[in-house]
Amino acid sequence: MDAGLEQWTDFNVAMLGATAALAGLVIVAASVNIREIITSGTLTPRLAAGISALVLALIVSGMALVPEIDPVWFGGLIIFATAVAGAFQLNATRVIARDPATEDRARVAKSVAGFLPIAAYLAAGVLLVAGQPGGLIMAAAGALLAIVSAILISWIVLVEVLR
């Protein structure tokens, strides 16, 4: 499977650059309205969850580039990093669930997008620990979902702060 991971080098290099750039842009964009974001009850945890998904993609893509990394260790590290990012998403979901201004229907929608990359990365880690090369495909899906999710969450936060 080590040869399989080497075949993903170009993808991981691209994801590493894309997620690092996007994380930086999200942080800069948020800093323009940081006072309003911080005073909001739900925006700060949601933005933190979006950024943590990008950091998760950055970490996994970076770890995949470590020469001769053992796939089982790689899978275990993905599971650990996913648990940390998942804690941010769980916190955001908890805050959204307690927000009286959020409609019941909107609560689910505001939370689901953040869990998609978490679920993909968790599946990737479990598959890699189990010795299944399909974990690499799930990790790729996690990276792409992290980008889409973070863009969506960041856009919603930046629009909501101006309402």
Coordinates of N, CA, C and O in Angstrom, one line a residue:
M1 N 0.8 -1.2 0.0 CA 0.0 0.0 0.0 C 0.9 1.3 0.0 O 0.4 2.3 -0.4
D2 N 2.1 1.2 0.4 CA 3.0 2.3 0.4 C 3.1 2.9 -1.0 O 3.1 4.1 -1.2
A3 N 3.1 2.0 -2.0 CA 3.2 2.4 -3.4 C 1.9 3.2 -3.8 O 1.9 4.1 -4.5
G4 N 0.8 2.7 -3.2 CA -0.5 3.4 -3.4 C -0.5 4.8 -2.9 O -1.0 5.7 -3.6
L5 N 0.1 5.0 -1.7 CA 0.2 6.4 -1.2 C 1.0 7.3 -2.0 O 0.7 8.4 -2.2
E6 N 2.1 6.7 -2.6 CA 3.0 7.5 -3.4 C 2.3 8.0 -4.7 O 2.6 9.0 -5.2
Q7 N 1.3 7.2 -5.1 CA 0.6 7.6 -6.3 C -0.3 8.8 -6.0 O -0.8 9.5 -7.0
W8 N -0.6 9.1 -4.8 CA -1.4 10.3 -4.4 C -0.6 11.5 -4.1 O -1.1 12.5 -3.6
T9 N 0.7 11.5 -4.4 CA 1.6 12.6 -4.0 C 1.1 13.9 -4.6 O 1.0 14.9 -3.9
D10 N 0.9 13.9 -5.9 CA 0.5 15.2 -6.6 C -0.8 15.7 -6.0 O -1.0 16.9 -5.8
F11 N -1.8 14.8 -5.8 CA -3.0 15.2 -5.2 C -2.8 15.8 -3.8 O -3.3 16.9 -3.5
N12 N -2.0 15.2 -3.0 CA -1.8 15.7 -1.6 C -1.0 17.0 -1.6 O -1.3 17.9 -0.8
V13 N -0.1 17.2 -2.6 CA 0.6 18.5 -2.7 C -0.4 19.6 -3.1 O -0.4 20.7 -2.5
A14 N -1.2 19.3 -4.0 CA -2.2 20.2 -4.4 C -3.2 20.6 -3.3 O -3.5 21.7 -3.0
M15 N -3.6 19.6 -2.5 CA -4.6 19.8 -1.4 C -3.9 20.6 -0.3 O -4.5 21.4 0.3
L16 N -2.6 20.3 -0.1 CA -1.9 21.0 1.0 C -1.8 22.5 0.6 O -2.1 23.3 1.5
G17 N -1.5 22.8 -0.6 CA -1.4 24.2 -1.0 C -2.8 24.9 -1.0 O -3.0 26.0 -0.5
A18 N -3.8 24.2 -1.5 CA -5.2 24.7 -1.6 C -5.8 25.0 -0.2 O -6.3 26.0 0.0
T19 N -5.6 24.0 0.7 CA -6.2 24.2 2.0 C -5.5 25.2 2.8 O -6.1 26.0 3.6
A20 N -4.2 25.3 2.7 CA -3.4 26.3 3.4 C -3.8 27.7 2.9 O -4.1 28.6 3.7
A21 N -3.9 27.9 1.6 CA -4.3 29.2 1.1 C -5.7 29.5 1.5 O -6.0 30.7 1.9
L22 N -6.6 28.6 1.4 CA -8.0 28.9 1.7 C -8.2 29.2 3.2 O -8.9 30.1 3.6
A23 N -7.5 28.4 4.1 CA -7.6 28.7 5.5 C -7.1 30.1 5.8 O -7.7 30.9 6.6
G24 N -6.0 30.5 5.1 CA -5.5 31.9 5.3 C -6.5 32.9 4.8 O -6.8 34.0 5.5
L25 N -7.2 32.7 3.7 CA -8.1 33.6 3.2 C -9.4 33.7 4.1 O -9.9 34.8 4.3
V26 N -9.8 32.6 4.6 CA -11.0 32.6 5.5 C -10.7 33.4 6.8 O -11.5 34.2 7.2
I27 N -9.5 33.2 7.3 CA -9.1 33.9 8.5 C -9.0 35.4 8.2 O -9.5 36.2 9.0
V28 N -8.4 35.8 7.1 CA -8.3 37.2 6.8 C -9.7 37.8 6.6 O -10.0 38.9 7.0
A29 N -10.6 37.1 5.8 CA -11.9 37.6 5.6 C -12.7 37.7 6.9 O -13.4 38.7 7.1
A30 N -12.5 36.8 7.8 CA -13.2 36.9 9.1 C -12.7 38.0 9.9 O -13.4 38.7 10.7
S31 N -11.4 38.3 9.8 CA -10.8 39.3 10.6 C -11.3 40.7 10.3 O -11.3 41.6 11.2
V32 N -11.9 40.9 9.1 CA -12.5 42.2 8.8 C -13.7 42.5 9.6 O -13.9 43.7 10.0
N33 N -14.4 41.5 10.0 CA -15.6 41.6 10.8 C -15.5 40.9 12.1 O -16.5 40.4 12.7
I34 N -14.3 40.8 12.7 CA -14.1 39.9 13.8 C -14.9 40.3 15.0 O -15.4 39.5 15.8
R35 N -15.1 41.6 15.2 CA -15.9 42.1 16.4 C -17.3 41.6 16.3 O -17.8 41.1 17.3
E36 N -17.9 41.7 15.2 CA -19.3 41.2 15.0 C -19.4 39.7 15.1 O -20.3 39.1 15.7
I37 N -18.4 39.0 14.6 CA -18.4 37.5 14.7 C -18.3 37.1 16.1 O -19.0 36.2 16.5
I38 N -17.4 37.7 16.9 CA -17.1 37.3 18.3 C -18.4 37.6 19.1 O -18.7 36.8 20.0
T39 N -19.1 38.7 18.9 CA -20.2 39.0 19.7 C -21.4 38.1 19.3 O -22.4 38.1 20.1
S40 N -21.4 37.5 18.2 CA -22.5 36.6 17.8 C -22.4 35.3 18.6 O -21.3 34.8 18.9
G41 N -23.5 34.8 19.0 CA -23.5 33.5 19.7 C -23.2 32.3 18.9 O -22.5 31.4 19.5
T42 N -23.5 32.3 17.6 CA -23.3 31.0 16.9 C -22.2 31.1 15.8 O -21.7 30.1 15.4
L43 N -21.8 32.3 15.4 CA -20.9 32.5 14.3 C -19.5 32.0 14.6 O -18.8 31.4 13.8
T44 N -19.0 32.3 15.8 CA -17.6 32.0 16.2 C -17.4 30.5 16.2 O -16.5 30.0 15.5
P45 N -18.3 29.7 16.8 CA -18.0 28.2 16.8 C -18.2 27.6 15.4 O -17.5 26.7 15.0
R46 N -19.1 28.2 14.6 CA -19.3 27.7 13.2 C -18.1 28.0 12.4 O -17.6 27.1 11.6
L47 N -17.5 29.2 12.5 CA -16.3 29.5 11.7 C -15.1 28.7 12.2 O -14.4 28.2 11.4
A48 N -15.0 28.5 13.5 CA -14.0 27.6 14.0 C -14.1 26.2 13.5 O -13.1 25.6 13.1
A49 N -15.3 25.7 13.3 CA -15.5 24.3 12.8 C -15.1 24.3 11.3 O -14.5 23.3 10.8
G50 N -15.4 25.4 10.5 CA -15.0 25.4 9.1 C -13.5 25.5 9.0 O -12.9 24.8 8.2
I51 N -12.9 26.3 9.8 CA -11.4 26.4 9.8 C -10.8 25.1 10.2 O -9.8 24.6 9.6
S52 N -11.4 24.4 11.2 CA -10.8 23.1 11.7 C -10.9 22.1 10.6 O -10.0 21.2 10.5
A53 N -11.9 22.1 9.8 CA -12.0 21.1 8.6 C -10.9 21.4 7.7 O -10.3 20.4 7.1
L54 N -10.6 22.6 7.4 CA -9.4 22.9 6.5 C -8.1 22.5 7.1 O -7.3 22.0 6.4
V55 N -8.0 22.8 8.4 CA -6.7 22.3 9.1 C -6.6 20.8 9.1 O -5.5 20.3 8.9
L56 N -7.7 20.1 9.2 CA -7.7 18.7 9.1 C -7.2 18.2 7.8 O -6.4 17.3 7.7
A57 N -7.8 18.8 6.7 CA -7.3 18.5 5.3 C -5.9 18.8 5.2 O -5.1 18.0 4.5
L58 N -5.4 19.9 5.7 CA -4.0 20.3 5.6 C -3.1 19.3 6.3 O -2.1 18.8 5.8
I59 N -3.5 18.8 7.5 CA -2.7 17.9 8.3 C -2.7 16.5 7.6 O -1.6 15.9 7.5
V60 N -3.8 16.0 7.1 CA -3.9 14.7 6.5 C -3.0 14.8 5.2 O -2.3 13.8 4.9
S61 N -3.2 15.8 4.4 CA -2.4 15.9 3.1 C -0.9 16.0 3.4 O -0.1 15.4 2.7
G62 N -0.6 16.7 4.5 CA 0.8 16.8 4.9 C 1.4 15.5 5.4 O 2.5 15.1 5.0
M63 N 0.6 14.8 6.2 CA 1.1 13.5 6.7 C 1.2 12.5 5.6 O 2.1 11.6 5.6
A64 N 0.4 12.6 4.6 CA 0.5 11.7 3.4 C 1.8 11.8 2.7 O 2.2 10.9 1.9
L65 N 2.4 13.0 2.8 CA 3.6 13.2 2.1 C 4.9 12.8 2.9 O 6.0 12.9 2.4
V66 N 4.7 12.3 4.1 CA 5.8 11.9 4.9 C 6.4 10.6 4.2 O 5.6 9.7 4.0
P67 N 7.7 10.6 3.9 CA 8.2 9.4 3.2 C 8.1 8.2 4.0 O 8.3 8.2 5.2
E68 N 7.6 7.1 3.3 CA 7.5 5.8 3.9 C 6.7 5.7 5.2 O 6.9 4.9 6.0
I69 N 5.7 6.6 5.3 CA 4.8 6.5 6.4 C 4.0 5.2 6.4 O 3.5 4.7 5.3
D70 N 3.9 4.5 7.5 CA 3.2 3.3 7.6 C 1.7 3.5 7.5 O 1.2 4.4 8.2
P71 N 1.0 2.9 6.6 CA -0.4 3.1 6.4 C -1.3 3.0 7.6 O -2.2 3.7 7.8
V72 N -0.9 2.0 8.5 CA -1.7 1.8 9.7 C -1.5 3.1 10.6 O -2.5 3.6 11.2
W73 N -0.3 3.5 10.7 CA 0.0 4.7 11.5 C -0.7 5.9 10.9 O -1.3 6.8 11.6
F74 N -0.6 6.0 9.6 CA -1.3 7.1 8.9 C -2.8 7.1 9.2 O -3.4 8.1 9.5
G75 N -3.4 5.9 9.1 CA -4.8 5.8 9.5 C -5.1 6.2 10.9 O -6.1 6.9 11.2
G76 N -4.3 5.8 11.8 CA -4.5 6.2 13.2 C -4.3 7.7 13.4 O -5.1 8.3 14.2
L77 N -3.4 8.3 12.8 CA -3.2 9.7 12.9 C -4.4 10.5 12.3 O -4.8 11.5 12.8
I78 N -4.9 9.9 11.2 CA -6.1 10.5 10.6 C -7.3 10.5 11.6 O -8.0 11.5 11.8
I79 N -7.5 9.3 12.2 CA -8.5 9.2 13.2 C -8.4 10.2 14.4 O -9.3 10.9 14.8
F80 N -7.1 10.3 14.9 CA -6.9 11.3 15.9 C -7.2 12.7 15.5 O -7.9 13.5 16.2
A81 N -6.6 13.1 14.3 CA -6.9 14.5 13.8 C -8.3 14.7 13.6 O -8.8 15.8 13.8
T82 N -9.0 13.7 13.1 CA -10.5 13.8 12.8 C -11.2 14.0 14.1 O -12.2 14.8 14.2
A83 N -10.8 13.3 15.2 CA -11.5 13.5 16.5 C -11.4 14.9 17.0 O -12.3 15.5 17.5
V84 N -10.2 15.5 16.8 CA -10.0 16.9 17.2 C -10.9 17.9 16.4 O -11.6 18.7 17.0
A85 N -10.9 17.7 15.1 CA -11.7 18.6 14.2 C -13.2 18.3 14.5 O -14.0 19.2 14.5
G86 N -13.5 17.0 14.8 CA -14.9 16.7 15.1 C -15.4 17.4 16.4 O -16.6 17.7 16.5
A87 N -14.5 17.6 17.3 CA -14.9 18.3 18.6 C -15.3 19.7 18.2 O -16.3 20.2 18.8
F88 N -14.6 20.4 17.3 CA -15.1 21.7 16.9 C -16.4 21.7 16.3 O -17.3 22.5 16.5
Q89 N -16.7 20.7 15.4 CA -18.0 20.6 14.7 C -19.1 20.2 15.7 O -20.2 20.7 15.7
L90 N -18.8 19.3 16.7 CA -19.8 19.0 17.7 C -20.1 20.2 18.5 O -21.3 20.5 18.9
N91 N -19.1 21.0 18.9 CA -19.4 22.3 19.6 C -20.3 23.2 18.8 O -21.2 23.8 19.4
A92 N -20.0 23.4 17.5 CA -20.8 24.3 16.7 C -22.2 23.8 16.6 O -23.2 24.5 16.7
T93 N -22.4 22.5 16.5 CA -23.7 21.9 16.4 C -24.5 22.1 17.7 O -25.7 22.4 17.8
R94 N -23.8 21.9 18.9 CA -24.4 22.2 20.2 C -24.8 23.6 20.3 O -26.0 23.9 20.8
V95 N -24.0 24.5 19.9 CA -24.4 26.0 20.0 C -25.6 26.3 19.0 O -26.5 27.0 19.4
I96 N -25.6 25.7 17.9 CA -26.7 25.9 16.9 C -28.0 25.3 17.5 O -29.0 26.0 17.4
A97 N -27.9 24.2 18.1 CA -29.1 23.5 18.7 C -29.7 24.3 19.8 O -30.9 24.3 20.0
R98 N -28.9 25.1 20.5 CA -29.3 25.9 21.7 C -29.7 27.3 21.3 O -30.3 28.0 22.1
D99 N -29.5 27.7 20.0 CA -29.8 29.0 19.6 C -31.3 29.2 19.3 O -31.9 28.6 18.4
P100 N -32.0 30.0 20.1 CA -33.4 30.2 19.9 C -33.8 30.9 18.6 O -34.9 30.8 18.2
A101 N -32.8 31.6 18.0 CA -33.1 32.3 16.8 C -33.1 31.4 15.6 O -33.5 31.8 14.5
T102 N -32.6 30.2 15.7 CA -32.4 29.3 14.6 C -33.7 28.4 14.5 O -34.0 27.8 15.5
E103 N -34.3 28.4 13.3 CA -35.4 27.5 13.1 C -35.0 26.0 13.2 O -33.8 25.7 12.9
D104 N -35.9 25.1 13.6 CA -35.5 23.7 13.7 C -35.0 23.1 12.4 O -34.0 22.4 12.4
R105 N -35.6 23.5 11.3 CA -35.2 22.9 10.0 C -33.8 23.4 9.7 O -33.0 22.7 9.1
A106 N -33.5 24.7 10.0 CA -32.2 25.2 9.7 C -31.1 24.7 10.6 O -29.9 24.6 10.2
R107 N -31.4 24.2 11.8 CA -30.4 23.6 12.7 C -29.7 22.4 12.0 O -28.5 22.3 12.1
V108 N -30.5 21.6 11.4 CA -29.9 20.4 10.7 C -29.0 20.8 9.6 O -27.9 20.4 9.4
A109 N -29.5 21.7 8.7 CA -28.8 22.1 7.6 C -27.5 22.8 7.9 O -26.5 22.7 7.2
K110 N -27.5 23.6 9.0 CA -26.3 24.3 9.4 C -25.3 23.4 10.0 O -24.1 23.7 10.1
S111 N -25.6 22.2 10.4 CA -24.7 21.2 11.0 C -24.2 20.2 10.0 O -23.1 19.7 10.1
V112 N -25.0 19.8 9.1 CA -24.7 18.6 8.2 C -23.4 18.9 7.4 O -22.5 18.0 7.3
A113 N -23.3 20.0 6.8 CA -22.2 20.3 5.9 C -20.8 20.1 6.7 O -19.9 19.7 6.1
G114 N -20.8 20.5 7.9 CA -19.6 20.4 8.7 C -19.2 19.0 9.1 O -18.0 18.7 9.3
F115 N -20.2 18.1 9.1 CA -19.9 16.7 9.4 C -19.5 15.8 8.2 O -18.9 14.8 8.4
L116 N -19.7 16.3 7.0 CA -19.4 15.5 5.8 C -17.9 15.2 5.7 O -17.5 14.0 5.6
P117 N -17.0 16.2 5.9 CA -15.6 15.9 5.8 C -15.1 15.0 7.0 O -14.2 14.2 6.9
I118 N -15.7 15.3 8.2 CA -15.4 14.5 9.4 C -15.7 13.0 9.1 O -14.9 12.2 9.4
A119 N -16.9 12.8 8.6 CA -17.3 11.4 8.3 C -16.3 10.7 7.3 O -15.9 9.6 7.5
A120 N -16.0 11.5 6.3 CA -15.1 10.9 5.2 C -13.7 10.6 5.8 O -13.2 9.5 5.5
Y121 N -13.2 11.5 6.6 CA -11.9 11.3 7.2 C -11.9 10.2 8.2 O -11.0 9.4 8.3
L122 N -13.0 10.1 9.0 CA -13.1 9.0 9.9 C -13.1 7.6 9.2 O -12.4 6.7 9.6
A123 N -13.9 7.6 8.1 CA -13.9 6.3 7.3 C -12.6 6.0 6.7 O -12.1 4.9 6.7
A124 N -11.9 7.1 6.3 CA -10.5 6.9 5.7 C -9.6 6.3 6.7 O -8.8 5.3 6.5
G125 N -9.6 6.8 7.9 CA -8.7 6.3 9.0 C -9.0 4.9 9.4 O -8.1 4.1 9.5
V126 N -10.3 4.6 9.5 CA -10.7 3.2 9.9 C -10.3 2.3 8.8 O -9.7 1.2 9.0
L127 N -10.5 2.6 7.5 CA -10.1 1.7 6.4 C -8.6 1.5 6.3 O -8.2 0.4 6.1
L128 N -7.9 2.6 6.5 CA -6.4 2.4 6.5 C -5.9 1.6 7.6 O -5.0 0.8 7.5
V129 N -6.4 1.8 8.8 CA -6.0 0.9 10.0 C -6.3 -0.5 9.7 O -5.6 -1.4 10.1
A130 N -7.4 -0.8 9.0 CA -7.8 -2.1 8.6 C -7.1 -2.7 7.4 O -7.3 -3.8 7.0
G131 N -6.2 -1.9 6.9 CA -5.4 -2.3 5.8 C -6.0 -2.3 4.4 O -5.6 -2.9 3.5
Q132 N -7.1 -1.5 4.3 CA -7.8 -1.3 3.1 C -7.4 -0.1 2.3 O -7.5 1.0 2.8
P133 N -6.9 -0.3 1.1 CA -6.4 0.9 0.3 C -7.5 1.9 -0.1 O -7.2 3.0 -0.4
G134 N -8.8 1.4 0.1 CA -9.9 2.4 -0.2 C -9.9 3.5 0.7 O -10.5 4.6 0.5
G135 N -9.1 3.4 1.8 CA -9.0 4.6 2.8 C -8.4 5.8 2.1 O -8.7 6.9 2.5
L136 N -7.5 5.5 1.1 CA -6.9 6.7 0.4 C -7.9 7.4 -0.4 O -7.9 8.7 -0.5
I137 N -8.9 6.7 -1.0 CA -9.9 7.4 -1.8 C -10.8 8.2 -0.8 O -11.2 9.3 -1.1
M138 N -11.1 7.6 0.4 CA -11.9 8.3 1.3 C -11.2 9.6 1.9 O -11.8 10.6 2.1
A139 N -9.9 9.5 2.0 CA -9.1 10.6 2.4 C -9.2 11.7 1.4 O -9.3 12.9 1.7
A140 N -9.1 11.3 0.1 CA -9.3 12.3 -1.0 C -10.6 13.0 -0.9 O -10.8 14.2 -1.1
A141 N -11.7 12.2 -0.7 CA -13.0 12.7 -0.6 C -13.1 13.6 0.6 O -13.8 14.7 0.5
G142 N -12.5 13.3 1.7 CA -12.5 14.2 2.9 C -11.9 15.5 2.6 O -12.4 16.5 3.0
A143 N -10.8 15.5 1.8 CA -10.1 16.8 1.5 C -11.0 17.6 0.7 O -11.2 18.8 0.9
L144 N -11.6 17.1 -0.3 CA -12.5 17.8 -1.2 C -13.7 18.3 -0.4 O -14.2 19.5 -0.6
L145 N -14.3 17.4 0.4 CA -15.5 17.8 1.2 C -15.1 18.9 2.2 O -15.9 19.8 2.5
A146 N -13.9 18.9 2.7 CA -13.4 19.9 3.7 C -13.4 21.3 3.0 O -13.8 22.3 3.6
I147 N -12.9 21.3 1.8 CA -12.8 22.6 1.0 C -14.2 23.1 0.8 O -14.5 24.3 1.1
V148 N -15.1 22.2 0.3 CA -16.5 22.7 0.0 C -17.2 23.1 1.2 O -17.8 24.1 1.3
S149 N -17.1 22.3 2.3 CA -17.7 22.6 3.6 C -17.2 23.9 4.1 O -18.0 24.7 4.6
A150 N -15.9 24.1 4.1 CA -15.4 25.3 4.7 C -15.8 26.5 3.9 O -16.0 27.6 4.5
I151 N -15.8 26.4 2.6 CA -16.2 27.6 1.8 C -17.7 27.9 2.1 O -18.1 29.1 2.3
L152 N -18.5 26.9 2.2 CA -19.9 27.1 2.5 C -20.1 27.7 3.9 O -20.8 28.7 4.0
I153 N -19.5 27.1 4.9 CA -19.7 27.6 6.2 C -19.1 29.0 6.3 O -19.8 29.9 6.9
S154 N -18.0 29.3 5.8 CA -17.4 30.6 5.8 C -18.2 31.7 5.1 O -18.4 32.8 5.7
W155 N -18.7 31.3 4.0 CA -19.6 32.2 3.3 C -20.8 32.6 4.1 O -21.2 33.7 4.2
I156 N -21.5 31.5 4.7 CA -22.7 31.8 5.5 C -22.3 32.7 6.7 O -23.1 33.6 7.0
V157 N -21.2 32.4 7.3 CA -20.9 33.2 8.5 C -20.6 34.6 8.1 O -21.1 35.6 8.7
L158 N -19.9 34.9 7.0 CA -19.6 36.2 6.5 C -20.8 37.0 6.1 O -20.9 38.2 6.2
V159 N -21.8 36.3 5.5 CA -23.0 36.9 5.1 C -23.9 37.2 6.3 O -24.5 38.3 6.4
E160 N -24.0 36.2 7.2 CA -24.9 36.4 8.4 C -24.4 37.5 9.3 O -25.2 38.2 10.0
V161 N -23.1 37.8 9.3 CA -22.5 38.8 10.2 C -23.0 40.2 9.7 O -23.0 41.1 10.5
L162 N -23.3 40.3 8.5 CA -23.7 41.6 7.9 C -25.2 41.8 7.9 O -25.7 42.9 7.5
R163 N -25.9 40.9 8.4 CA -27.4 41.0 8.4 C -27.8 41.9 9.6 O -27.3 42.1 10.6

